Amino acid sequence: EAQVTQNPRYLITVTGKKLTVTCSQNMNHEYMSWYRQDPGLGLRQIYYSMNVEVTDKGDVPEGYKVSRKEKRNFPLILESPSPNQTSLYFCASSNGQARTQYFGPGTRLLVL
Amino acid sequence: AQSVTQPDIHITVSEGASLELRCNYSYGATPYLFWYVQSPGQGLQLLLKYFSGDTLVQGIKGFEAEFKRSQSSFNLRKPSVHWSDAAEYFCAVGTNNAGNMLTFGGGTRLMVKP
């Protein structure tokens, strides 16, 4: 089944404790992206990657890092999480040509 | 930069009634337009998309949307709502930029009365 998976689905952590949210897709898509969803703001893009080893900032990149060492994986790294990063995070992938993005199930993060 | 506005934060309709969710966008060129639905605790599912051609687009679950360039709108419609349609709906605009970024509206939460 074609899908985007994220782990973990739920995470509670404390300020300053580094964490990684994994994202993997099995559709051989070149393009991958991370969004955060906050009430009333819809989804905002954090980072995106056009291909392996090619990443760039989206609208709200501060406090986040990403890497793209393999085509299928695009982890999101919070090196020193803060409470304002409490949010619902979505990973998405696309083959680019279709401009249609397929979303993972989301990761709900609470930073205390 | 592009932007998307969904004027209605909450909408309540009776089961069986018709539905229209509004979406207005701002973008200098011809946009790619999408509607996604998010059920409680779920990810986003694509309902339909518009790239070019016929301005009336059919999607899944009986939804349709009409692109009106003169009004910069892409409203979502369904002739008869089912209780299972209760969810949050997001309109999004995509562009030709290298980032392939989707810009989302703030969402409209739909409640369905029995």
Short mmCIF file of C-alpha atoms in Angstrom, two decimals:
data_model
loop_
_atom_site.label_atom_id
_atom_site.label_comp_id
_atom_site.label_asym_id
_atom_site.label_seq_id
_atom_site.Cartn_x
_atom_site.Cartn_y
_atom_site.Cartn_z
CA GLU A 1 0.00 0.00 0.00
CA ALA A 2 1.29 3.44 -0.99
CA GLN A 3 1.72 5.47 2.13
CA VAL A 4 3.63 7.98 4.20
CA THR A 5 4.43 6.83 7.72
CA GLN A 6 5.50 8.87 10.72
CA ASN A 7 6.85 7.86 14.10
CA PRO A 8 6.08 8.39 16.83
CA ARG A 9 2.41 9.36 16.55
CA TYR A 10 2.40 10.97 19.99
CA LEU A 11 5.29 12.43 21.93
CA ILE A 12 5.58 14.26 25.23
CA THR A 13 8.95 15.75 26.03
CA VAL A 14 10.58 18.49 28.07
CA THR A 15 12.19 21.73 27.00
CA GLY A 16 15.67 21.25 25.60
CA LYS A 17 15.62 17.49 25.13
CA LYS A 18 16.55 16.67 21.55
CA LEU A 19 14.06 14.62 19.58
CA THR A 20 13.59 13.22 16.09
CA VAL A 21 10.38 12.49 14.28
CA THR A 22 10.83 10.03 11.45
CA CYS A 23 9.04 10.10 8.11
CA SER A 24 9.17 7.45 5.42
CA GLN A 25 7.39 7.04 2.07
CA ASN A 26 7.22 4.01 -0.20
CA MET A 27 6.11 5.77 -3.40
CA ASN A 28 9.60 6.65 -4.68
CA HIS A 29 8.68 10.33 -4.50
CA GLU A 30 11.44 12.85 -4.96
CA TYR A 31 9.79 15.65 -3.05
CA MET A 32 9.14 15.54 0.70
CA SER A 33 8.02 18.17 3.14
CA TRP A 34 7.22 18.87 6.79
CA TYR A 35 4.29 20.96 7.99
CA ARG A 36 3.03 21.99 11.37
CA GLN A 37 -0.66 22.47 12.08
CA ASP A 38 -1.89 24.95 14.66
CA PRO A 39 -5.51 25.92 15.37
CA GLY A 40 -6.76 28.65 13.07
CA LEU A 41 -3.52 28.76 11.10
CA GLY A 42 -3.96 25.73 8.91
CA LEU A 43 -0.75 23.98 7.93
CA ARG A 44 2.51 25.84 7.51
CA GLN A 45 5.55 24.43 5.79
CA ILE A 46 8.68 23.97 7.91
CA TYR A 47 11.21 22.44 5.48
CA TYR A 48 11.12 20.67 2.17
CA SER A 49 13.42 18.50 0.12
CA MET A 50 13.49 18.28 -3.66
CA ASN A 51 15.69 15.19 -3.65
CA VAL A 52 18.43 13.38 -1.74
CA GLU A 53 20.81 15.84 -0.09
CA VAL A 54 18.70 18.80 -1.29
CA THR A 55 16.75 20.60 1.43
CA ASP A 56 15.46 24.13 1.91
CA LYS A 57 13.49 26.24 4.36
CA GLY A 58 9.76 26.69 4.23
CA ASP A 59 7.74 29.34 5.98
CA VAL A 60 8.54 28.49 9.62
CA PRO A 61 11.97 26.77 9.81
CA GLU A 62 13.28 28.28 13.07
CA GLY A 63 14.09 25.65 15.68
CA TYR A 64 14.00 22.73 13.26
CA LYS A 65 16.49 20.71 11.22
CA VAL A 66 16.03 18.09 8.56
CA SER A 67 18.17 15.70 6.58
CA ARG A 68 17.62 13.70 3.40
CA LYS A 69 20.23 10.97 3.13
CA GLU A 70 17.90 8.48 1.45
CA LYS A 71 15.07 9.09 -0.95
CA ARG A 72 12.45 7.42 1.20
CA ASN A 73 13.28 9.05 4.56
CA PHE A 74 13.01 12.66 5.73
CA PRO A 75 13.42 13.00 9.51
CA LEU A 76 12.54 16.17 11.40
CA ILE A 77 14.93 17.09 14.20
CA LEU A 78 14.25 19.41 17.12
CA GLU A 79 17.61 19.88 18.78
CA SER A 80 16.32 21.98 21.68
CA PRO A 81 12.53 21.87 21.74
CA SER A 82 10.57 24.70 23.30
CA PRO A 83 6.91 24.90 24.34
CA ASN A 84 6.02 26.97 21.26
CA GLN A 85 6.85 23.93 19.17
CA THR A 86 3.94 22.07 20.70
CA SER A 87 1.92 21.26 17.62
CA LEU A 88 0.66 18.62 15.22
CA TYR A 89 3.26 17.74 12.60
CA PHE A 90 2.66 16.27 9.18
CA CYS A 91 5.08 14.84 6.70
CA ALA A 92 4.12 14.82 3.02
CA SER A 93 5.55 13.51 -0.21
CA SER A 94 4.95 14.25 -3.86
CA ASN A 95 6.27 13.20 -7.22
CA GLY A 96 6.53 16.89 -8.02
CA GLN A 97 5.00 16.68 -11.44
CA ALA A 98 1.50 16.19 -10.14
CA ARG A 99 1.89 18.83 -7.43
CA THR A 100 -0.28 16.60 -5.31
CA GLN A 101 1.07 15.92 -1.85
CA TYR A 102 0.26 12.82 0.16
CA PHE A 103 0.26 13.23 3.90
CA GLY A 104 1.28 11.01 6.76
CA PRO A 105 -1.01 10.43 9.76
CA GLY A 106 0.56 13.16 11.87
CA THR A 107 2.66 13.36 15.03
CA ARG A 108 1.24 15.18 18.00
CA LEU A 109 4.04 16.77 20.03
CA LEU A 110 3.76 18.30 23.49
CA VAL A 111 6.77 20.15 24.86
CA LEU A 112 6.59 20.86 28.59
CA ALA B 1 3.36 35.44 -1.97
CA GLN B 2 0.23 33.40 -2.21
CA SER B 3 -2.44 33.21 0.48
CA VAL B 4 -5.68 31.35 1.12
CA THR B 5 -8.68 32.49 3.10
CA GLN B 6 -11.46 30.28 4.38
CA PRO B 7 -13.95 32.78 5.80
CA ASP B 8 -16.00 30.30 7.79
CA ILE B 9 -14.27 28.77 10.80
CA HIS B 10 -17.27 26.63 11.76
CA ILE B 11 -20.29 25.52 9.77
CA THR B 12 -23.20 23.40 10.96
CA VAL B 13 -25.60 21.79 8.52
CA SER B 14 -28.36 19.22 8.87
CA GLU B 15 -27.85 15.77 7.45
CA GLY B 16 -29.22 15.69 3.92
CA ALA B 17 -28.83 19.42 3.39
CA SER B 18 -26.54 20.90 0.78
CA LEU B 19 -23.12 22.26 1.66
CA GLU B 20 -20.85 24.96 0.32
CA LEU B 21 -17.49 25.76 1.88
CA ARG B 22 -15.84 28.94 0.73
CA CYS B 23 -12.24 29.40 -0.31
CA ASN B 24 -10.57 32.51 -1.68
CA TYR B 25 -6.99 32.62 -2.80
CA SER B 26 -4.45 35.23 -3.74
CA TYR B 27 -1.83 34.36 -6.33
CA GLY B 28 -0.49 36.21 -9.32
CA ALA B 29 -0.58 33.38 -11.82
CA THR B 30 -2.80 30.39 -12.47
CA PRO B 31 -2.79 28.40 -9.27
CA TYR B 32 -3.01 24.74 -8.51
CA LEU B 33 -5.93 24.35 -6.09
CA PHE B 34 -6.72 21.58 -3.66
CA TRP B 35 -9.26 20.59 -1.06
CA TYR B 36 -8.22 18.26 1.73
CA VAL B 37 -10.32 16.75 4.51
CA GLN B 38 -9.11 15.87 7.98
CA SER B 39 -11.26 13.61 10.11
CA PRO B 40 -10.71 13.71 13.87
CA GLY B 41 -7.34 12.21 14.77
CA GLN B 42 -6.53 11.50 11.14
CA GLY B 43 -4.18 12.83 8.53
CA LEU B 44 -5.19 14.82 5.48
CA GLN B 45 -6.97 13.14 2.62
CA LEU B 46 -7.13 14.72 -0.81
CA LEU B 47 -10.72 15.37 -1.91
CA LEU B 48 -10.06 16.98 -5.27
CA LYS B 49 -7.69 19.20 -7.19
CA TYR B 50 -7.71 21.69 -10.02
CA PHE B 51 -4.77 22.21 -12.33
CA SER B 52 -6.33 23.37 -15.58
CA GLY B 53 -9.19 22.71 -17.98
CA ASP B 54 -12.78 22.28 -16.85
CA THR B 55 -13.41 24.63 -13.97
CA LEU B 56 -15.87 22.26 -12.30
CA VAL B 57 -13.92 19.49 -10.64
CA GLN B 58 -15.34 16.26 -9.27
CA GLY B 59 -13.76 14.61 -6.27
CA ILE B 60 -14.23 11.69 -3.96
CA LYS B 61 -17.14 11.19 -1.54
CA GLY B 62 -19.53 13.14 -3.77
CA PHE B 63 -17.73 16.48 -3.47
CA GLU B 64 -17.16 18.96 -6.25
CA ALA B 65 -15.52 22.36 -6.49
CA GLU B 66 -15.68 25.18 -8.98
CA PHE B 67 -12.75 27.38 -9.91
CA LYS B 68 -13.79 30.97 -10.60
CA ARG B 69 -10.85 33.02 -11.74
CA SER B 70 -12.75 36.31 -11.71
CA GLN B 71 -13.60 35.83 -8.04
CA SER B 72 -10.34 34.11 -7.04
CA SER B 73 -12.46 31.41 -5.48
CA PHE B 74 -12.51 27.63 -5.32
CA ASN B 75 -15.61 26.74 -3.31
CA LEU B 76 -16.34 23.18 -2.27
CA ARG B 77 -19.87 21.80 -2.60
CA LYS B 78 -21.85 18.69 -1.83
CA PRO B 79 -25.55 18.32 -2.65
CA SER B 80 -26.46 16.16 0.35
CA VAL B 81 -24.33 15.94 3.46
CA HIS B 82 -23.90 12.71 5.43
CA TRP B 83 -23.07 12.50 9.12
CA SER B 84 -19.70 10.98 8.18
CA ASP B 85 -18.76 14.22 6.42
CA ALA B 86 -18.22 15.92 9.79
CA ALA B 87 -14.54 16.89 9.69
CA GLU B 88 -12.23 19.79 9.09
CA TYR B 89 -11.75 20.93 5.51
CA PHE B 90 -8.71 22.71 4.17
CA CYS B 91 -8.32 24.60 0.94
CA ALA B 92 -4.78 24.94 -0.39
CA VAL B 93 -3.01 26.62 -3.27
CA GLY B 94 0.13 25.29 -4.88
CA THR B 95 2.50 27.13 -7.15
CA ASN B 96 5.15 26.48 -9.73
CA ASN B 97 7.95 27.48 -7.42
CA ALA B 98 10.77 25.08 -6.69
CA GLY B 99 9.52 24.44 -3.19
CA ASN B 100 6.32 22.88 -4.41
CA MET B 101 4.85 24.39 -1.31
CA LEU B 102 1.20 24.23 -0.49
CA THR B 103 -0.25 27.27 1.24
CA PHE B 104 -3.24 26.31 3.34
CA GLY B 105 -6.23 28.21 4.56
CA GLY B 106 -7.07 28.15 8.24
CA GLY B 107 -9.65 25.41 7.79
CA THR B 108 -13.42 25.10 8.18
CA ARG B 109 -14.82 22.71 10.75
CA LEU B 110 -18.03 21.09 9.58
CA MET B 111 -20.57 19.74 12.04
CA VAL B 112 -23.55 17.71 10.85
CA LYS B 113 -26.81 17.70 12.80
CA PRO B 114 -28.93 14.54 12.68
#
